[in-house]
CSV table of C-alpha atoms in Angstrom, one decimal:
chain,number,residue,atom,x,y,z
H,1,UNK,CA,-18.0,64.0,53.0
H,2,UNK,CA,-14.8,62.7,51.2
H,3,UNK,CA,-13.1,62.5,54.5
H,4,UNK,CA,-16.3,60.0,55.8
H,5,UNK,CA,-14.1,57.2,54.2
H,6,UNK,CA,-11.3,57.4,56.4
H,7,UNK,CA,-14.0,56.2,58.9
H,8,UNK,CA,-15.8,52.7,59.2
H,9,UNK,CA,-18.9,54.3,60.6
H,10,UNK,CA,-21.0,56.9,59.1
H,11,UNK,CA,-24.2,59.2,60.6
H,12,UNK,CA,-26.4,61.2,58.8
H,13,UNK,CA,-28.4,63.7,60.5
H,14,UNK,CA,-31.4,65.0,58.6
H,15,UNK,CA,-33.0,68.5,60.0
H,16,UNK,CA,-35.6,70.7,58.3
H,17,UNK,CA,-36.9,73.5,60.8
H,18,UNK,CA,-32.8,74.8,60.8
H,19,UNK,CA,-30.1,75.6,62.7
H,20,UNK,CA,-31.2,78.7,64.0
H,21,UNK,CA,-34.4,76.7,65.8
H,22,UNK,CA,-34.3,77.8,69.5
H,23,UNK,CA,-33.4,73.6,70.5
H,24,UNK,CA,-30.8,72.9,67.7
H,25,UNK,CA,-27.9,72.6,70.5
H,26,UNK,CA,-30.1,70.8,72.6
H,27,UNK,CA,-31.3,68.4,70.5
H,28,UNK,CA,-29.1,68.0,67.6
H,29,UNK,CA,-25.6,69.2,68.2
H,30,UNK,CA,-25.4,68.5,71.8
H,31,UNK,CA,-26.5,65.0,71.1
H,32,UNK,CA,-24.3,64.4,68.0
H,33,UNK,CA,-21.2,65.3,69.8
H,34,UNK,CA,-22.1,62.8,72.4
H,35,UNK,CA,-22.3,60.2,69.6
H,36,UNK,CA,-19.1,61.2,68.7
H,37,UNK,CA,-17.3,61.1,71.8
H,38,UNK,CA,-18.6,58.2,72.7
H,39,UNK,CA,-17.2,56.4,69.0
H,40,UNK,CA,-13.8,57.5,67.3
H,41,UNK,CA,-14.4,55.4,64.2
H,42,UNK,CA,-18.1,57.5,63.8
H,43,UNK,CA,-17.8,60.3,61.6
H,44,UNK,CA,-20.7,62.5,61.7
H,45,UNK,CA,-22.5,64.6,58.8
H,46,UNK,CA,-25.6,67.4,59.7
H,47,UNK,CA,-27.2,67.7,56.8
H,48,UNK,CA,-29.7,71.3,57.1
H,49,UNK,CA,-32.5,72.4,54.7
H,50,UNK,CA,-32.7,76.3,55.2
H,51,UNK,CA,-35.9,78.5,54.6
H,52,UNK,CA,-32.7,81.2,54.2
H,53,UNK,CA,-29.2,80.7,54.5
H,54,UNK,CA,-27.7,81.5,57.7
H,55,UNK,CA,-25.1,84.1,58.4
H,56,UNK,CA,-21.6,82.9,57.8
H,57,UNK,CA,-20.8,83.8,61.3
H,58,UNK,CA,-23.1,81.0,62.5
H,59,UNK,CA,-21.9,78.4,59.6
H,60,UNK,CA,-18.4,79.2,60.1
H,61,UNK,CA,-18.5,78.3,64.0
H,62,UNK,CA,-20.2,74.8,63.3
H,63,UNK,CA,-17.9,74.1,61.0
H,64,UNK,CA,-14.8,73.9,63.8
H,65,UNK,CA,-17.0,72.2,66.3
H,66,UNK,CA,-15.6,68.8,66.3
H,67,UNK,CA,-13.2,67.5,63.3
H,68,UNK,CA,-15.5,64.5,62.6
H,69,UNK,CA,-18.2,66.4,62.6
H,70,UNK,CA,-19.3,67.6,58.6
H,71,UNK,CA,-21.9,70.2,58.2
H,72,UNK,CA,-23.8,70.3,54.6
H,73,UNK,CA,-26.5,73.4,54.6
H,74,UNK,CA,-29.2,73.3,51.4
H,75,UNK,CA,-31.3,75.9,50.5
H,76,UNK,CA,-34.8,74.3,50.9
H,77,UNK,CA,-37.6,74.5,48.2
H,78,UNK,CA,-41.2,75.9,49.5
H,79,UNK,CA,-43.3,73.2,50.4
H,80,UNK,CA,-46.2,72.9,48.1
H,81,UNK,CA,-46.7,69.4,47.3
H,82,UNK,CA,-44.7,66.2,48.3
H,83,UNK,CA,-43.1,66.8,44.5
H,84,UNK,CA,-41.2,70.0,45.8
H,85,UNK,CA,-39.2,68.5,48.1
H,86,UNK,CA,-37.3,65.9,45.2
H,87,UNK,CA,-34.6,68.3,44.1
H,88,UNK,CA,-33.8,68.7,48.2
H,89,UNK,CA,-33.9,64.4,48.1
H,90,UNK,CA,-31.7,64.7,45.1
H,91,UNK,CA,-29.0,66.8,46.7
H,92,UNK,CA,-28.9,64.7,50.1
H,93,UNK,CA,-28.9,61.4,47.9
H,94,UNK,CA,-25.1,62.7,46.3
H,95,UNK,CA,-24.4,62.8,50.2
H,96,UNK,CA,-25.0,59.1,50.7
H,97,UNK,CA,-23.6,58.0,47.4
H,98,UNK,CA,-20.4,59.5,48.4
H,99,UNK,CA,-19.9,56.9,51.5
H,100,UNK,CA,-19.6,52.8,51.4
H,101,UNK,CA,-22.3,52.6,54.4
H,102,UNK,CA,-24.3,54.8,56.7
H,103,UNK,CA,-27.3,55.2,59.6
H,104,UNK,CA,-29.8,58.1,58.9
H,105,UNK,CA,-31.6,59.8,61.4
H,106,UNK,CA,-34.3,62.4,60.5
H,107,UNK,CA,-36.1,65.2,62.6
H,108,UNK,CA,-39.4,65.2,61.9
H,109,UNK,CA,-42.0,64.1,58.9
H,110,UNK,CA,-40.3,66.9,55.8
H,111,UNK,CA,-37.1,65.7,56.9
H,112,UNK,CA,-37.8,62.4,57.4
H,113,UNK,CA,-40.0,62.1,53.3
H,114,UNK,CA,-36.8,63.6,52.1
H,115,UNK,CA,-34.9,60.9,53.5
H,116,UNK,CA,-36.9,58.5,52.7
H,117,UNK,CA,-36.7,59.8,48.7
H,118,UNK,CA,-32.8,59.6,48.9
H,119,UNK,CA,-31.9,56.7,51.0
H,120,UNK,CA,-30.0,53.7,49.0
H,121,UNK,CA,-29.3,50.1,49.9
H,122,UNK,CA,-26.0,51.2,51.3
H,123,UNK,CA,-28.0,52.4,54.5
H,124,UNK,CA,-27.8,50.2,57.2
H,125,UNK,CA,-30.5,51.8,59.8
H,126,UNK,CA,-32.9,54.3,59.6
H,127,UNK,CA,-34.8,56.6,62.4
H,128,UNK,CA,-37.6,59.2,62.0
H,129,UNK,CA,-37.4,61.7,65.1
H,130,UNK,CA,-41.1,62.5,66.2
H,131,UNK,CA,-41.5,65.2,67.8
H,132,UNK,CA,-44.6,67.0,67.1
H,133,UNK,CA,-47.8,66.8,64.9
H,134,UNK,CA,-47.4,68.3,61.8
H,135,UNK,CA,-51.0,68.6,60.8
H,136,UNK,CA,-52.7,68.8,63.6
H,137,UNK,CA,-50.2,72.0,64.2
H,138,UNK,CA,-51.5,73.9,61.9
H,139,UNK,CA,-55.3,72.7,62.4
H,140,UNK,CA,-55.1,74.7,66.1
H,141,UNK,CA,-52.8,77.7,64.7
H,142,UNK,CA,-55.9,78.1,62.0
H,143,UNK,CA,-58.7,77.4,63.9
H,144,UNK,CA,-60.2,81.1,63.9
H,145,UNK,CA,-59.9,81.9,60.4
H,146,UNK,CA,-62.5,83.7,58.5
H,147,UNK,CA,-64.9,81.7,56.8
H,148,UNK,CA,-63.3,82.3,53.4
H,149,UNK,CA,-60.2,80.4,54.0
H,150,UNK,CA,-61.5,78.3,56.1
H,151,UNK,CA,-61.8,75.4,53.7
H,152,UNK,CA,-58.3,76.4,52.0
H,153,UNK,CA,-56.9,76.0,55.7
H,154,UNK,CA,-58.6,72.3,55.8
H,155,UNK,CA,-57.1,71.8,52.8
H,156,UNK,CA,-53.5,72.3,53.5
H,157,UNK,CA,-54.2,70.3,56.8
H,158,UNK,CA,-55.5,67.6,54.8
H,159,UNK,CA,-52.6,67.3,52.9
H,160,UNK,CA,-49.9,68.1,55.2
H,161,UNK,CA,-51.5,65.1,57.0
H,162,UNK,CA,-51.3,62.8,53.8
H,163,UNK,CA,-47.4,64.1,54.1
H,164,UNK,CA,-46.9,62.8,57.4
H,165,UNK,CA,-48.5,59.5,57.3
H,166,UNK,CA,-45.9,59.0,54.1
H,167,UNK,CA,-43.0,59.6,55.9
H,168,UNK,CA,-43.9,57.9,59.4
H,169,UNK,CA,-45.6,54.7,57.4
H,170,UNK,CA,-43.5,51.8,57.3
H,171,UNK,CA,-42.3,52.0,53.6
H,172,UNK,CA,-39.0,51.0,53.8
H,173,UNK,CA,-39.4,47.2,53.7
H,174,UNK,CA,-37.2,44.6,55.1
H,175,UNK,CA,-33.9,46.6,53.3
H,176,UNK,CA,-33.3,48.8,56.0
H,177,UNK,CA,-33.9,48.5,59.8
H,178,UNK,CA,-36.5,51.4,60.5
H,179,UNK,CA,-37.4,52.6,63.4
H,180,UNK,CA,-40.1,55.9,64.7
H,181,UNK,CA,-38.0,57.6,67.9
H,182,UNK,CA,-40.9,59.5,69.6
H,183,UNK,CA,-40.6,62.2,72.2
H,184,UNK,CA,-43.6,60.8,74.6
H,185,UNK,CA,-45.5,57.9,75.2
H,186,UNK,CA,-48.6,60.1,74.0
H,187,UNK,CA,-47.2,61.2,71.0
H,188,UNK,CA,-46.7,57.4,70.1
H,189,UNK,CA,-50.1,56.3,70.8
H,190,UNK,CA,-51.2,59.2,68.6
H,191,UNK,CA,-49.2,58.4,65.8
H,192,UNK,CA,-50.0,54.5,65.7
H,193,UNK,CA,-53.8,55.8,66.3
H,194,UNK,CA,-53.4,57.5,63.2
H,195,UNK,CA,-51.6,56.4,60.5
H,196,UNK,CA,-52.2,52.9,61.6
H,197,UNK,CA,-48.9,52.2,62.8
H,198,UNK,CA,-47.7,49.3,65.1
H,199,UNK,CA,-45.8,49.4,68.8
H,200,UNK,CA,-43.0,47.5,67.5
H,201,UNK,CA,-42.0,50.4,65.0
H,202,UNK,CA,-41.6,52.7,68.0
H,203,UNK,CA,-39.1,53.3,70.2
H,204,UNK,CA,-38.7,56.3,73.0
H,205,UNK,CA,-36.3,59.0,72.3
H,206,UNK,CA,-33.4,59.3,75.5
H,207,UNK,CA,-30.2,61.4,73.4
H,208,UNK,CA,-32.3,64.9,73.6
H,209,UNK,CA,-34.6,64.5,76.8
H,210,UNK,CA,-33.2,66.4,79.5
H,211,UNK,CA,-31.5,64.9,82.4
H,212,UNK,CA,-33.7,64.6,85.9
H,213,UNK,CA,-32.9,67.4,88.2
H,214,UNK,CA,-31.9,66.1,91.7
H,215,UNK,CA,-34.0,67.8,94.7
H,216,UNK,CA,-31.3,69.4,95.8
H,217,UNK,CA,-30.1,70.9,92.3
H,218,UNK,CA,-33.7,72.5,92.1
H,219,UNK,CA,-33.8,73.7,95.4
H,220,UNK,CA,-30.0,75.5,95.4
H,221,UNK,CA,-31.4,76.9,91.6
H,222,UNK,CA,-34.3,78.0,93.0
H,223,UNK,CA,-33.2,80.2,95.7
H,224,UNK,CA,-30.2,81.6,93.6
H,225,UNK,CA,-32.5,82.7,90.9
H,226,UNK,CA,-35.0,84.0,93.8
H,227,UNK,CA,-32.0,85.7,95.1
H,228,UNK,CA,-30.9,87.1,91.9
H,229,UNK,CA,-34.3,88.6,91.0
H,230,UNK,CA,-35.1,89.9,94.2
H,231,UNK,CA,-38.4,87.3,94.8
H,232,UNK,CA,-38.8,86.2,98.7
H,233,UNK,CA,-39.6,82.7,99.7
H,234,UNK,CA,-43.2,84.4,100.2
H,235,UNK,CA,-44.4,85.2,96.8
H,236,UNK,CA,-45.8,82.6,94.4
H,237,UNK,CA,-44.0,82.1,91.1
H,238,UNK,CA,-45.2,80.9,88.1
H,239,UNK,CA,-43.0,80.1,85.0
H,240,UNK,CA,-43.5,79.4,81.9
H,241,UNK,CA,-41.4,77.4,79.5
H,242,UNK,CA,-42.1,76.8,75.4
H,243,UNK,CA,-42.3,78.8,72.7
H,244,UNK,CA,-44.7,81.2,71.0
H,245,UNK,CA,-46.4,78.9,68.9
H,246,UNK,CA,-50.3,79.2,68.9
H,247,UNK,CA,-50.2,75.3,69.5
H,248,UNK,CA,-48.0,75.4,73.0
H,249,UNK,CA,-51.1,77.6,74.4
H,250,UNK,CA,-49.3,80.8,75.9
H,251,UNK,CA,-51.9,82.9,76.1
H,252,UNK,CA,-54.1,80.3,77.8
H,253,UNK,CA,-51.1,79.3,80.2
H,254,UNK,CA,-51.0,83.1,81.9
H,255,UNK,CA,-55.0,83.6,81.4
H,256,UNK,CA,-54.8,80.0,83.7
H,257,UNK,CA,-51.6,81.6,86.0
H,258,UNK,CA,-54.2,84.6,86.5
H,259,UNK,CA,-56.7,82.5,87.3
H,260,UNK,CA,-55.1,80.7,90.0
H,261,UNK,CA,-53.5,84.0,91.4
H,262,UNK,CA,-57.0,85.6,91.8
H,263,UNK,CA,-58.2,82.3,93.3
H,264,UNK,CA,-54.9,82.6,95.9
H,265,UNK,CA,-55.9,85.9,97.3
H,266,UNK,CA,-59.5,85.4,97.2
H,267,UNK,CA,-59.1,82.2,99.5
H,268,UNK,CA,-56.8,84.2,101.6
C-alpha cells in the first residue's frame, strides 16, 4: 500500500465471497483493470476476506497482474454476529490509514458493513455493489427444513436481514458521497421496498454487466458450438446458465426444459 502514495488517486476494492468465486474475473478483476487503464494516476488495491487462504499459485499470479494493481488477502472471522466482523474492519482500516485519500467500493452487504466499520474522513466516495439478497438467500435454500430447526433457520434469517439493512442504510451522512450500485432495476426496487431506502441512493451497475451480443456474433457462435458438438439445426437446445445455488432454481429450470420438451413432441 506504501507505493499508493506515489499516486494522486487511490481505489479500494472490498470483496467477501473470495477470489476463487466462479465471477471474480468477471466482475472484479476484469473491471479493475479497465479502471486502471483507463487512469495512470489510479492505483488500485483488492482487498479479499478468505473463508481459507488460497493456494499461493493463485495469489502469486494476481500479484503480477498489473503493477498498480495491490492485492491484500485477510483471513475472514466466521460470521456470527455483526461483532465478529470488527477485527476484519480493524485490519482494512490500517489499509486506509496508510493513503492521504481514497474511493471504496464494496461487493455486497458483509463486505460492504466491514467497510463501513473502517472507513475514515480521508474517503472521498463510497459504493456498496448489490448483487443479490442476502437474507432472503438463505430463506429459499432453508425452506424445507425439519421442523426442529426450523425456527433456528428464521432466526439466522432474521438477523442476517438486520445485517443487510445496516450496511445498505444510508449511515454515512453527508462526510462521504455514498452511493448503492445495483445489478437490476428489480433488485433496486427490492431493496428501497425493504430497508426503506430512497431512488436517489441508487445507481445501476454498467463495469461488470456483460456487453450485448450483436445478432450476428450469436448466430456465427451458435452454429460453431452446434458444429463442435455435433447438434443439427433440427434439434432444440436448451441451456442453462448460473450456478448451483438452491436460490438460482436448477432443478426447477430442467424439470421446466422437460416440460416443454414433452409438450414439443406431444404437439408434434
Amino acid at each position: 500500500v506504501s507505493q499508493s502514495r506515489y499516486y494522486t488517486k487511490n481505489l479500494f476494492f472490498i470483496i467477501y465471497d473470495g477470489i476463487e468465486n466462479s465471477v471474480f474475473e468477471s466482475q472484479v478483476l476484469t473491471p479493475l483493470l479497465q479502471k486502471l487503464d483507463a487512469d495512470p494516476l489510479l492505483h488500485a488495491h483488492l482487498v479479499s476476506f478468505e473463508q481459507k487462504q488460497p493456494n499461493e499459485e493463485t495469489t502469486a499470479v494476481l500479484q503480477t497482474v498489473h503493477t498498480r494493481l495491490t492485492i491484500s488477502i485477510f483471513t475472514r472471522t466466521v460470521f456470527w454476529s455483526g461483532l465478529s466482523l470488527y477485527p476484519c474492519a480493524w485490519k482494512l482500516r490500517r489499509l486506509f490509514k496508510k493513503v492521504p485519500s481514497y474511493k471504496t467500493i464494496a461487493r455486497g452487504p458483509f463486505a460492504g458493513r466491514i467497510a463501513t466499520l473502517a472507513l475514515t474522513r480521508r474517503c472521498t466516495h463510497y459504493t456498496i455493489q448489490a448483487r443479490g439478497l442476502l437474507a432472503e438467500e438463505y430463506r429459499y435454500t432453508h425452506k424445507k427444513c425439519t421442523t426442529a430447526k426450523k425456527y433456528l433457520h428464521a432466526l439466522r434469517a432474521h438477523q442476517l436481514a438486520r445485517h443487510e439493512g445496516k450496511a445498505y442504510a444510508p449511515w454515512l451522512g453527508s462526510h462521504v458521497p455514498f452511493v448503492i450500485e445495483a445489478v437490476s432495476r428489480p433488485l433496486q426496487e427490492h431493496l428501497t421496498k425493504t430497508y426503506k431506502l430512497t431512488t436517489q441512493q441508487f445507481t445501476l451497475a454498467k463495469d461488470d454487466i456483460p456487453k450485448e451480443v450483436t445478432p450476428t456474433i450469436k448466430k456465427n457462435y451458435r452454429a460453431t458450438i452446434r458444429k463442435r458438438l455435433g447438434i443439427t439445426e433440427e434439434h432444440h437446445l436448451y441451456v442453462y446458465s448460473g450456478s448451483a445455488k438452491p436460490w438460482q432454481c436448477p432443478q426447477e429450470t430442467i424439470t421446466f426444459f422437460i416440460f416443454c420438451i414433452v409438450l414439443f413432441v406431444l404437439c408434434n
